[in-house]
PDB file of C-alpha atoms and ligand atoms in Angstrom:
ATOM      1  CA  MET V   1      80.898 292.995 -50.593  1.00 96.00           C
ATOM      2  CA  LEU V   2      78.859 290.321 -49.422  1.00 97.00           C
ATOM      3  CA  LYS V   3      76.012 290.388 -47.181  1.00 98.00           C
ATOM      4  CA  VAL V   4      73.750 287.416 -45.933  1.00 98.00           C
ATOM      5  CA  SER V   5      70.696 287.932 -43.859  1.00 98.00           C
ATOM      6  CA  ASP V   6      69.048 285.023 -42.013  1.00 98.00           C
ATOM      7  CA  ILE V   7      68.801 282.594 -45.036  1.00 98.00           C
ATOM      8  CA  HIS V   8      67.104 279.455 -44.645  1.00 98.00           C
ATOM      9  CA  VAL V   9      67.491 276.663 -47.114  1.00 98.00           C
ATOM     10  CA  SER V  10      65.910 273.119 -47.096  1.00 97.00           C
ATOM     11  CA  TYR V  11      65.976 269.937 -48.932  1.00 96.00           C
ATOM     12  CA  GLY V  12      62.461 268.668 -49.277  1.00 94.00           C
ATOM     13  CA  PRO V  13      61.917 268.140 -45.444  1.00 94.00           C
ATOM     14  CA  VAL V  14      65.242 268.637 -44.233  1.00 94.00           C
ATOM     15  CA  ALA V  15      66.303 271.782 -43.284  1.00 97.00           C
ATOM     16  CA  ALA V  16      69.871 272.234 -44.060  1.00 97.00           C
ATOM     17  CA  VAL V  17      70.661 275.947 -43.409  1.00 98.00           C
ATOM     18  CA  LYS V  18      68.566 277.447 -40.617  1.00 98.00           C
ATOM     19  CA  GLY V  19      68.591 281.114 -40.546  1.00 98.00           C
ATOM     20  CA  ILE V  20      72.252 282.160 -40.698  1.00 98.00           C
ATOM     21  CA  SER V  21      73.684 285.733 -41.345  1.00 98.00           C
ATOM     22  CA  PHE V  22      77.231 286.758 -42.312  1.00 98.00           C
ATOM     23  CA  ASP V  23      79.035 289.133 -44.238  1.00 98.00           C
ATOM     24  CA  VAL V  24      82.338 289.378 -46.160  1.00 98.00           C
ATOM     25  CA  LYS V  25      83.898 293.053 -46.471  1.00 98.00           C
ATOM     26  CA  LYS V  26      85.776 293.958 -49.500  1.00 97.00           C
ATOM     27  CA  GLY V  27      89.206 292.389 -49.828  1.00 97.00           C
ATOM     28  CA  GLU V  28      88.794 290.346 -46.518  1.00 97.00           C
ATOM     29  CA  LEU V  29      89.500 286.671 -46.293  1.00 98.00           C
ATOM     30  CA  VAL V  30      86.408 285.381 -44.483  1.00 98.00           C
ATOM     31  CA  THR V  31      86.606 281.283 -43.641  1.00 98.00           C
ATOM     32  CA  ILE V  32      83.246 279.530 -42.675  1.00 97.00           C
ATOM     33  CA  ILE V  33      84.431 276.379 -40.476  1.00 95.00           C
ATOM     34  CA  GLY V  34      82.365 273.316 -38.867  1.00 92.00           C
ATOM     35  CA  ALA V  35      81.853 269.684 -39.052  1.00 89.00           C
ATOM     36  CA  ASN V  36      80.503 267.639 -41.878  1.00 91.00           C
ATOM     37  CA  GLY V  37      76.984 268.162 -42.910  1.00 93.00           C
ATOM     38  CA  ALA V  38      76.876 271.576 -40.865  1.00 95.00           C
ATOM     39  CA  GLY V  39      75.568 273.124 -43.930  1.00 97.00           C
ATOM     40  CA  LYS V  40      78.717 274.895 -45.266  1.00 97.00           C
ATOM     41  CA  THR V  41      78.276 273.786 -48.914  1.00 97.00           C
ATOM     42  CA  THR V  42      74.710 274.184 -49.097  1.00 98.00           C
ATOM     43  CA  THR V  43      75.413 278.034 -47.859  1.00 98.00           C
ATOM     44  CA  LEU V  44      77.827 278.450 -50.759  1.00 98.00           C
ATOM     45  CA  ASN V  45      75.476 276.791 -53.305  1.00 97.00           C
ATOM     46  CA  ALA V  46      72.858 279.347 -52.105  1.00 97.00           C
ATOM     47  CA  LEU V  47      75.357 282.240 -52.780  1.00 97.00           C
ATOM     48  CA  MET V  48      75.876 281.036 -56.250  1.00 96.00           C
ATOM     49  CA  GLY V  49      72.432 280.518 -56.793  1.00 96.00           C
ATOM     50  CA  LEU V  50      72.752 276.789 -57.154  1.00 96.00           C
ATOM     51  CA  VAL V  51      69.960 276.007 -54.557  1.00 96.00           C
ATOM     52  CA  PRO V  52      67.162 278.182 -53.730  1.00 96.00           C
ATOM     53  CA  VAL V  53      66.772 279.948 -50.293  1.00 97.00           C
ATOM     54  CA  SER V  54      63.320 279.614 -48.695  1.00 96.00           C
ATOM     55  CA  SER V  55      63.911 283.092 -47.074  1.00 96.00           C
ATOM     56  CA  GLY V  56      66.366 285.558 -45.908  1.00 97.00           C
ATOM     57  CA  SER V  57      68.410 287.933 -48.205  1.00 97.00           C
ATOM     58  CA  MET V  58      71.707 287.857 -49.904  1.00 98.00           C
ATOM     59  CA  LEU V  59      73.323 290.918 -51.251  1.00 98.00           C
ATOM     60  CA  LEU V  60      76.337 291.495 -53.442  1.00 97.00           C
ATOM     61  CA  LYS V  61      77.755 294.784 -53.253  1.00 96.00           C
ATOM     62  CA  GLY V  62      74.595 296.084 -52.056  1.00 96.00           C
ATOM     63  CA  GLU V  63      72.655 294.331 -54.890  1.00 97.00           C
ATOM     64  CA  ASP V  64      69.911 291.823 -54.127  1.00 97.00           C
ATOM     65  CA  LEU V  65      70.919 288.579 -55.673  1.00 96.00           C
ATOM     66  CA  SER V  66      67.775 286.605 -55.032  1.00 91.00           C
ATOM     67  CA  LYS V  67      66.316 287.137 -58.773  1.00 91.00           C
ATOM     68  CA  ILE V  68      69.630 286.655 -60.299  1.00 96.00           C
ATOM     69  CA  PRO V  69      70.757 283.496 -61.898  1.00 95.00           C
ATOM     70  CA  VAL V  70      74.188 281.947 -61.766  1.00 94.00           C
ATOM     71  CA  GLU V  71      75.401 283.412 -64.669  1.00 93.00           C
ATOM     72  CA  GLY V  72      74.418 286.764 -63.799  1.00 95.00           C
ATOM     73  CA  ARG V  73      76.110 286.446 -60.359  1.00 96.00           C
ATOM     74  CA  ILE V  74      79.603 285.725 -62.251  1.00 95.00           C
ATOM     75  CA  THR V  75      79.145 288.614 -64.526  1.00 95.00           C
ATOM     76  CA  ARG V  76      78.793 290.763 -61.251  1.00 96.00           C
ATOM     77  CA  GLY V  77      81.901 289.594 -59.898  1.00 96.00           C
ATOM     78  CA  LEU V  78      81.226 286.314 -57.926  1.00 97.00           C
ATOM     79  CA  SER V  79      83.042 283.129 -58.793  1.00 96.00           C
ATOM     80  CA  PHE V  80      83.111 279.654 -57.345  1.00 95.00           C
ATOM     81  CA  SER V  81      85.214 276.583 -57.166  1.00 95.00           C
ATOM     82  CA  PRO V  82      83.006 273.936 -55.659  1.00 93.00           C
ATOM     83  CA  GLU V  83      83.807 270.757 -53.348  1.00 91.00           C
ATOM     84  CA  GLY V  84      85.552 267.859 -54.872  1.00 85.00           C
ATOM     85  CA  ARG V  85      87.629 269.736 -57.407  1.00 80.00           C
ATOM     86  CA  ARG V  86      84.766 269.315 -60.040  1.00 87.00           C
ATOM     87  CA  VAL V  87      86.836 269.757 -63.182  1.00 93.00           C
ATOM     88  CA  PHE V  88      85.533 268.714 -66.649  1.00 94.00           C
ATOM     89  CA  LYS V  89      87.653 265.355 -66.749  1.00 95.00           C
ATOM     90  CA  SER V  90      87.448 264.737 -70.395  1.00 96.00           C
ATOM     91  CA  LEU V  91      88.107 268.329 -71.405  1.00 96.00           C
ATOM     92  CA  SER V  92      91.499 269.576 -71.708  1.00 97.00           C
ATOM     93  CA  VAL V  93      93.195 271.892 -69.183  1.00 97.00           C
ATOM     94  CA  LEU V  94      92.515 274.946 -71.908  1.00 96.00           C
ATOM     95  CA  ASP V  95      88.853 274.133 -72.571  1.00 97.00           C
ATOM     96  CA  ASN V  96      88.448 274.084 -68.677  1.00 97.00           C
ATOM     97  CA  LEU V  97      89.889 277.111 -68.480  1.00 97.00           C
ATOM     98  CA  ARG V  98      87.800 278.650 -71.361  1.00 96.00           C
ATOM     99  CA  ALA V  99      84.717 277.292 -69.977  1.00 95.00           C
ATOM    100  CA  GLY V 100      85.496 279.413 -66.829  1.00 94.00           C
ATOM    101  CA  GLY V 101      85.973 282.486 -68.711  1.00 94.00           C
ATOM    102  CA  ASN V 102      82.685 281.792 -71.006  1.00 90.00           C
ATOM    103  CA  ILE V 103      81.050 285.274 -69.801  1.00 91.00           C
ATOM    104  CA  LEU V 104      84.306 286.829 -71.435  1.00 93.00           C
ATOM    105  CA  SER V 105      85.243 287.863 -74.937  1.00 93.00           C
ATOM    106  CA  LYS V 106      86.988 285.703 -76.887  1.00 94.00           C
ATOM    107  CA  LEU V 107      90.055 288.263 -76.568  1.00 95.00           C
ATOM    108  CA  LYS V 108      89.590 288.757 -72.964  1.00 95.00           C
ATOM    109  CA  ALA V 109      89.470 285.036 -72.335  1.00 96.00           C
ATOM    110  CA  ASP V 110      92.660 284.556 -74.314  1.00 96.00           C
ATOM    111  CA  GLU V 111      94.269 287.193 -72.377  1.00 96.00           C
ATOM    112  CA  ARG V 112      93.054 285.815 -69.129  1.00 96.00           C
ATOM    113  CA  ILE V 113      94.281 282.202 -70.123  1.00 97.00           C
ATOM    114  CA  HIS V 114      97.343 283.754 -70.602  1.00 96.00           C
ATOM    115  CA  ASP V 115      97.561 285.246 -66.956  1.00 94.00           C
ATOM    116  CA  MET V 116      96.328 281.871 -65.341  1.00 95.00           C
ATOM    117  CA  MET V 117      99.281 280.173 -67.064  1.00 94.00           C
ATOM    118  CA  GLU V 118     101.390 282.633 -65.714  1.00 93.00           C
ATOM    119  CA  GLN V 119     100.424 282.275 -62.649  1.00 91.00           C
ATOM    120  CA  PHE V 120      99.886 278.566 -62.756  1.00 92.00           C
ATOM    121  CA  PRO V 121     103.232 277.670 -65.082  1.00 91.00           C
ATOM    122  CA  LEU V 122     102.111 273.646 -64.588  1.00 91.00           C
ATOM    123  CA  LEU V 123      98.472 274.295 -66.278  1.00 94.00           C
ATOM    124  CA  ARG V 124     100.570 275.789 -69.222  1.00 94.00           C
ATOM    125  CA  GLU V 125     102.972 272.181 -69.615  1.00 94.00           C
ATOM    126  CA  ARG V 126      99.534 270.270 -69.002  1.00 95.00           C
ATOM    127  CA  SER V 127      97.525 272.663 -71.376  1.00 96.00           C
ATOM    128  CA  HIS V 128      96.429 269.875 -73.999  1.00 96.00           C
ATOM    129  CA  GLN V 129      96.120 267.111 -71.654  1.00 96.00           C
ATOM    130  CA  ASP V 130      92.885 266.068 -70.488  1.00 97.00           C
ATOM    131  CA  ALA V 131      91.865 267.648 -67.006  1.00 96.00           C
ATOM    132  CA  GLY V 132      91.057 263.967 -65.754  1.00 96.00           C
ATOM    133  CA  THR V 133      94.430 262.548 -66.270  1.00 96.00           C
ATOM    134  CA  LEU V 134      95.944 265.498 -63.650  1.00 95.00           C
ATOM    135  CA  SER V 135      96.912 264.380 -60.420  1.00 92.00           C
ATOM    136  CA  GLY V 136      94.471 265.408 -57.132  1.00 91.00           C
ATOM    137  CA  GLY V 137      96.599 268.594 -56.501  1.00 91.00           C
ATOM    138  CA  GLU V 138      97.023 269.978 -60.217  1.00 92.00           C
ATOM    139  CA  GLN V 139      93.134 269.290 -60.359  1.00 94.00           C
ATOM    140  CA  GLN V 140      92.676 271.498 -57.676  1.00 93.00           C
ATOM    141  CA  MET V 141      94.901 274.277 -59.125  1.00 93.00           C
ATOM    142  CA  LEU V 142      93.028 273.829 -62.399  1.00 95.00           C
ATOM    143  CA  ALA V 143      89.651 274.191 -60.231  1.00 95.00           C
ATOM    144  CA  ILE V 144      90.980 277.518 -58.921  1.00 95.00           C
ATOM    145  CA  ALA V 145      92.553 278.925 -61.958  1.00 95.00           C
ATOM    146  CA  ARG V 146      89.092 278.073 -63.520  1.00 96.00           C
ATOM    147  CA  ALA V 147      87.152 280.183 -60.788  1.00 95.00           C
ATOM    148  CA  LEU V 148      89.548 282.962 -61.323  1.00 95.00           C
ATOM    149  CA  MET V 149      89.109 282.978 -65.295  1.00 96.00           C
ATOM    150  CA  SER V 150      86.162 285.806 -64.823  1.00 95.00           C
ATOM    151  CA  GLN V 151      88.422 288.051 -62.771  1.00 94.00           C
ATOM    152  CA  PRO V 152      86.231 287.931 -59.935  1.00 96.00           C
ATOM    153  CA  SER V 153      86.076 290.510 -56.974  1.00 96.00           C
ATOM    154  CA  CYS V 154      85.024 287.625 -54.713  1.00 97.00           C
ATOM    155  CA  VAL V 155      85.794 284.215 -54.877  1.00 98.00           C
ATOM    156  CA  ILE V 156      84.439 281.200 -53.214  1.00 98.00           C
ATOM    157  CA  LEU V 157      86.436 278.338 -52.278  1.00 97.00           C
ATOM    158  CA  ASP V 158      84.605 274.952 -51.084  1.00 97.00           C
ATOM    159  CA  GLU V 159      87.388 272.624 -49.461  1.00 95.00           C
ATOM    160  CA  PRO V 160      89.952 273.445 -51.730  1.00 94.00           C
ATOM    161  CA  SER V 161      92.564 271.173 -49.777  1.00 93.00           C
ATOM    162  CA  LEU V 162      90.430 268.293 -49.196  1.00 91.00           C
ATOM    163  CA  GLY V 163      92.087 264.977 -50.054  1.00 87.00           C
ATOM    164  CA  LEU V 164      95.372 266.278 -51.300  1.00 89.00           C
ATOM    165  CA  ALA V 165      98.794 265.445 -49.650  1.00 88.00           C
ATOM    166  CA  PRO V 166     100.176 267.576 -47.088  1.00 90.00           C
ATOM    167  CA  LYS V 167     102.565 269.320 -49.188  1.00 90.00           C
ATOM    168  CA  ILE V 168     100.240 269.899 -51.822  1.00 90.00           C
ATOM    169  CA  VAL V 169      97.720 271.306 -49.039  1.00 92.00           C
ATOM    170  CA  SER V 170     100.495 273.797 -48.113  1.00 93.00           C
ATOM    171  CA  GLN V 171     100.851 275.132 -51.942  1.00 91.00           C
ATOM    172  CA  VAL V 172      97.064 275.418 -51.953  1.00 92.00           C
ATOM    173  CA  PHE V 173      96.960 277.619 -49.031  1.00 95.00           C
ATOM    174  CA  GLU V 174      99.900 279.714 -50.378  1.00 94.00           C
ATOM    175  CA  ILE V 175      98.034 280.065 -53.538  1.00 93.00           C
ATOM    176  CA  ILE V 176      94.961 281.500 -51.437  1.00 95.00           C
ATOM    177  CA  ARG V 177      97.246 283.616 -49.422  1.00 95.00           C
ATOM    178  CA  ASP V 178      98.736 285.055 -52.506  1.00 93.00           C
ATOM    179  CA  LEU V 179      95.231 285.419 -54.302  1.00 93.00           C
ATOM    180  CA  ARG V 180      94.324 287.627 -51.160  1.00 94.00           C
ATOM    181  CA  GLU V 181      97.108 289.903 -51.726  1.00 94.00           C
ATOM    182  CA  THR V 182      95.857 290.731 -54.985  1.00 93.00           C
ATOM    183  CA  GLY V 183      92.977 292.032 -53.292  1.00 94.00           C
ATOM    184  CA  VAL V 184      90.313 289.527 -54.207  1.00 96.00           C
ATOM    185  CA  THR V 185      87.654 289.395 -51.525  1.00 98.00           C
ATOM    186  CA  ILE V 186      87.549 285.288 -50.427  1.00 98.00           C
ATOM    187  CA  LEU V 187      85.123 283.199 -48.763  1.00 98.00           C
ATOM    188  CA  LEU V 188      86.662 279.792 -47.907  1.00 98.00           C
ATOM    189  CA  VAL V 189      85.303 276.703 -46.766  1.00 97.00           C
ATOM    190  CA  GLU V 190      87.848 274.432 -45.262  1.00 93.00           C
ATOM    191  CA  GLN V 191      87.879 271.072 -43.211  1.00 87.00           C
ATOM    192  CA  ASN V 192      91.509 272.104 -42.418  1.00 91.00           C
ATOM    193  CA  ILE V 193      90.620 274.372 -39.664  1.00 92.00           C
ATOM    194  CA  LYS V 194      94.101 275.088 -38.318  1.00 92.00           C
ATOM    195  CA  LYS V 195      95.370 276.374 -41.556  1.00 94.00           C
ATOM    196  CA  SER V 196      92.289 278.293 -42.656  1.00 95.00           C
ATOM    197  CA  LEU V 197      92.113 280.358 -39.389  1.00 96.00           C
ATOM    198  CA  ALA V 198      95.906 280.907 -39.751  1.00 95.00           C
ATOM    199  CA  ILE V 199      95.195 282.656 -43.149  1.00 96.00           C
ATOM    200  CA  ALA V 200      91.779 284.001 -42.374  1.00 97.00           C
ATOM    201  CA  ASP V 201      90.666 287.696 -41.230  1.00 98.00           C
ATOM    202  CA  ARG V 202      87.480 286.453 -39.524  1.00 98.00           C
ATOM    203  CA  ALA V 203      85.841 283.271 -39.331  1.00 98.00           C
ATOM    204  CA  TYR V 204      82.193 281.797 -38.688  1.00 97.00           C
ATOM    205  CA  VAL V 205      81.601 278.502 -37.100  1.00 96.00           C
ATOM    206  CA  MET V 206      78.510 276.688 -38.274  1.00 96.00           C
ATOM    207  CA  GLU V 207      77.155 273.561 -36.497  1.00 95.00           C
ATOM    208  CA  LEU V 208      73.690 271.662 -37.650  1.00 96.00           C
ATOM    209  CA  GLY V 209      72.984 274.933 -40.030  1.00 97.00           C
ATOM    210  CA  LYS V 210      73.267 277.759 -37.715  1.00 98.00           C
ATOM    211  CA  ILE V 211      76.457 279.816 -36.926  1.00 97.00           C
ATOM    212  CA  VAL V 212      77.245 279.485 -33.389  1.00 96.00           C
ATOM    213  CA  LYS V 213      80.420 281.322 -33.032  1.00 96.00           C
ATOM    214  CA  SER V 214      82.233 284.224 -35.239  1.00 97.00           C
ATOM    215  CA  GLY V 215      84.957 286.744 -34.804  1.00 97.00           C
ATOM    216  CA  ASN V 216      88.388 287.366 -35.641  1.00 97.00           C
ATOM    217  CA  ALA V 217      90.272 284.188 -36.806  1.00 97.00           C
ATOM    218  CA  LYS V 218      93.380 284.589 -34.666  1.00 95.00           C
ATOM    219  CA  GLU V 219      91.422 284.771 -31.719  1.00 95.00           C
ATOM    220  CA  LEU V 220      89.104 281.989 -32.443  1.00 95.00           C
ATOM    221  CA  ALA V 221      92.313 279.717 -33.132  1.00 94.00           C
ATOM    222  CA  GLU V 222      92.876 280.535 -29.340  1.00 93.00           C
ATOM    223  CA  ASP V 223      89.358 279.779 -28.417  1.00 92.00           C
ATOM    224  CA  GLN V 224      89.357 277.025 -25.816  1.00 90.00           C
ATOM    225  CA  SER V 225      85.888 275.629 -27.193  1.00 89.00           C
ATOM    226  CA  ILE V 226      87.350 275.636 -30.768  1.00 89.00           C
ATOM    227  CA  GLN V 227      90.397 274.130 -29.607  1.00 88.00           C
ATOM    228  CA  ASP V 228      88.484 271.276 -28.190  1.00 88.00           C
ATOM    229  CA  SER V 229      85.918 270.654 -31.024  1.00 86.00           C
ATOM    230  CA  TYR V 230      87.913 271.159 -33.805  1.00 84.00           C
ATOM    231  CA  LEU V 231      91.811 271.480 -33.397  1.00 80.00           C
ATOM    232  CA  ALA V 232      92.368 268.568 -31.178  1.00 72.00           C
ATOM    233  CA  ALA V 233      95.730 266.718 -31.512  1.00 54.00           C
ATOM    234  CA  GLY V 234      95.876 265.288 -35.110  1.00 48.00           C
ATOM    235  CA  SER V 235      93.951 267.711 -36.841  1.00 47.00           C
TER     236      SER V 235
HETATM  237  N1  ATP U   1      70.996 267.532 -52.590  1.00 71.61           N
HETATM  238  C1  ATP U   1      70.711 267.028 -51.149  1.00 71.61           C
HETATM  239  N2  ATP U   1      69.562 266.562 -50.858  1.00 71.61           N
HETATM  240  C2  ATP U   1      68.998 266.315 -49.467  1.00 71.61           C
HETATM  241  N3  ATP U   1      69.858 266.552 -48.481  1.00 71.61           N
HETATM  242  C3  ATP U   1      71.104 267.263 -48.687  1.00 71.61           C
HETATM  243  C4  ATP U   1      71.733 267.666 -49.905  1.00 71.61           C
HETATM  244  N4  ATP U   1      72.640 267.879 -49.721  1.00 71.61           N
HETATM  245  C5  ATP U   1      73.187 268.440 -48.588  1.00 71.61           C
HETATM  246  N5  ATP U   1      72.013 267.605 -47.851  1.00 71.61           N
HETATM  247  C6  ATP U   1      71.931 267.614 -46.591  1.00 71.61           C
HETATM  248  O1  ATP U   1      72.165 268.881 -45.896  1.00 71.61           O
HETATM  249  C7  ATP U   1      73.219 269.045 -44.902  1.00 71.61           C
HETATM  250  C8  ATP U   1      74.094 270.092 -45.037  1.00 71.61           C
HETATM  251  O2  ATP U   1      75.029 269.620 -45.831  1.00 71.61           O
HETATM  252  P1  ATP U   1      76.069 270.204 -46.758  1.00 71.61           P
HETATM  253  O3  ATP U   1      76.607 269.517 -48.031  1.00 71.61           O
HETATM  254  O4  ATP U   1      75.803 271.713 -46.555  1.00 71.61           O
HETATM  255  O5  ATP U   1      77.496 270.166 -45.391  1.00 71.61           O
HETATM  256  P2  ATP U   1      78.677 270.577 -45.272  1.00 71.61           P
HETATM  257  O6  ATP U   1      78.976 271.522 -44.147  1.00 71.61           O
HETATM  258  O7  ATP U   1      79.487 271.369 -46.313  1.00 71.61           O
HETATM  259  O8  ATP U   1      79.318 269.198 -45.207  1.00 71.61           O
HETATM  260  P3  ATP U   1      80.868 268.427 -45.396  1.00 71.61           P
HETATM  261  O9  ATP U   1      81.789 269.180 -44.264  1.00 71.61           O
HETATM  262  O10 ATP U   1      80.699 267.137 -45.400  1.00 71.61           O
HETATM  263  O11 ATP U   1      81.369 268.958 -46.802  1.00 71.61           O
HETATM  264  C9  ATP U   1      73.392 267.527 -44.473  1.00 71.61           C
HETATM  265  O12 ATP U   1      72.383 266.997 -43.337  1.00 71.61           O
HETATM  266  C10 ATP U   1      73.211 267.069 -45.979  1.00 71.61           C
HETATM  267  O13 ATP U   1      72.865 265.582 -45.602  1.00 71.61           O
HETATM  268 MG1   MG U   2      80.614 270.447 -47.922  1.00 71.61          MG
END
């Protein structure tokens, strides 16, 4: 589905991603884990075309993404829920969903809005409310639903559980697991490493712009160095 080879991304003199390669196969749930500043968000932004890569290649279903702008990537089946649940706060829930479906025909968008409200009944109750008045957990559900509007084959989620109460964190992980059951390919970046390794098929560990480890998620969860670095008491 996705194949990333040796990409580099810099912000001026700052090298944020230093030649990483990874792939996500159809139907897989793959997680990228790593400390703050490792380059995870930068990697996802590069995949969506939100920051330019200075070298390397990214393929979606075998097609080179380098010359394809953001909207074209969405049309081809990629979708993104950004870090910090960035919903449009002064727009209603309904209009946020419409924004996620702006590549669709009106008829198809209405159909998808109906589907999203079936899947997230809470959004139906709040459909005319400004998104900014929703709770953090509700905004995160809206951000995920908005990303699903375009009926993506591959969804990229950046820190969906960040800053949420433990009960809501569990709900968000359930949503991701359910989503995966529907056959959608998922690339997940998470600070909640324990929970994301528990639901993922495979994982990549990023440190300072590089991938330092990768493998089966269950095996990595048992790995002593991962436990020491990321799964210490309290996390
Ligand atoms: N717009 C920017 N301009 C300059 N430097 C940036 C910019 N965005 C990110 N960086 C730098 O690039 C590096 C990687 O940042 P990035 O946001 O990709 O990390 P991350 O792994 O997503 O971290 P976090 O877990 O905190 O979200 C950091 O050193 C960061 O300071
Ligand atoms: Mg980040």
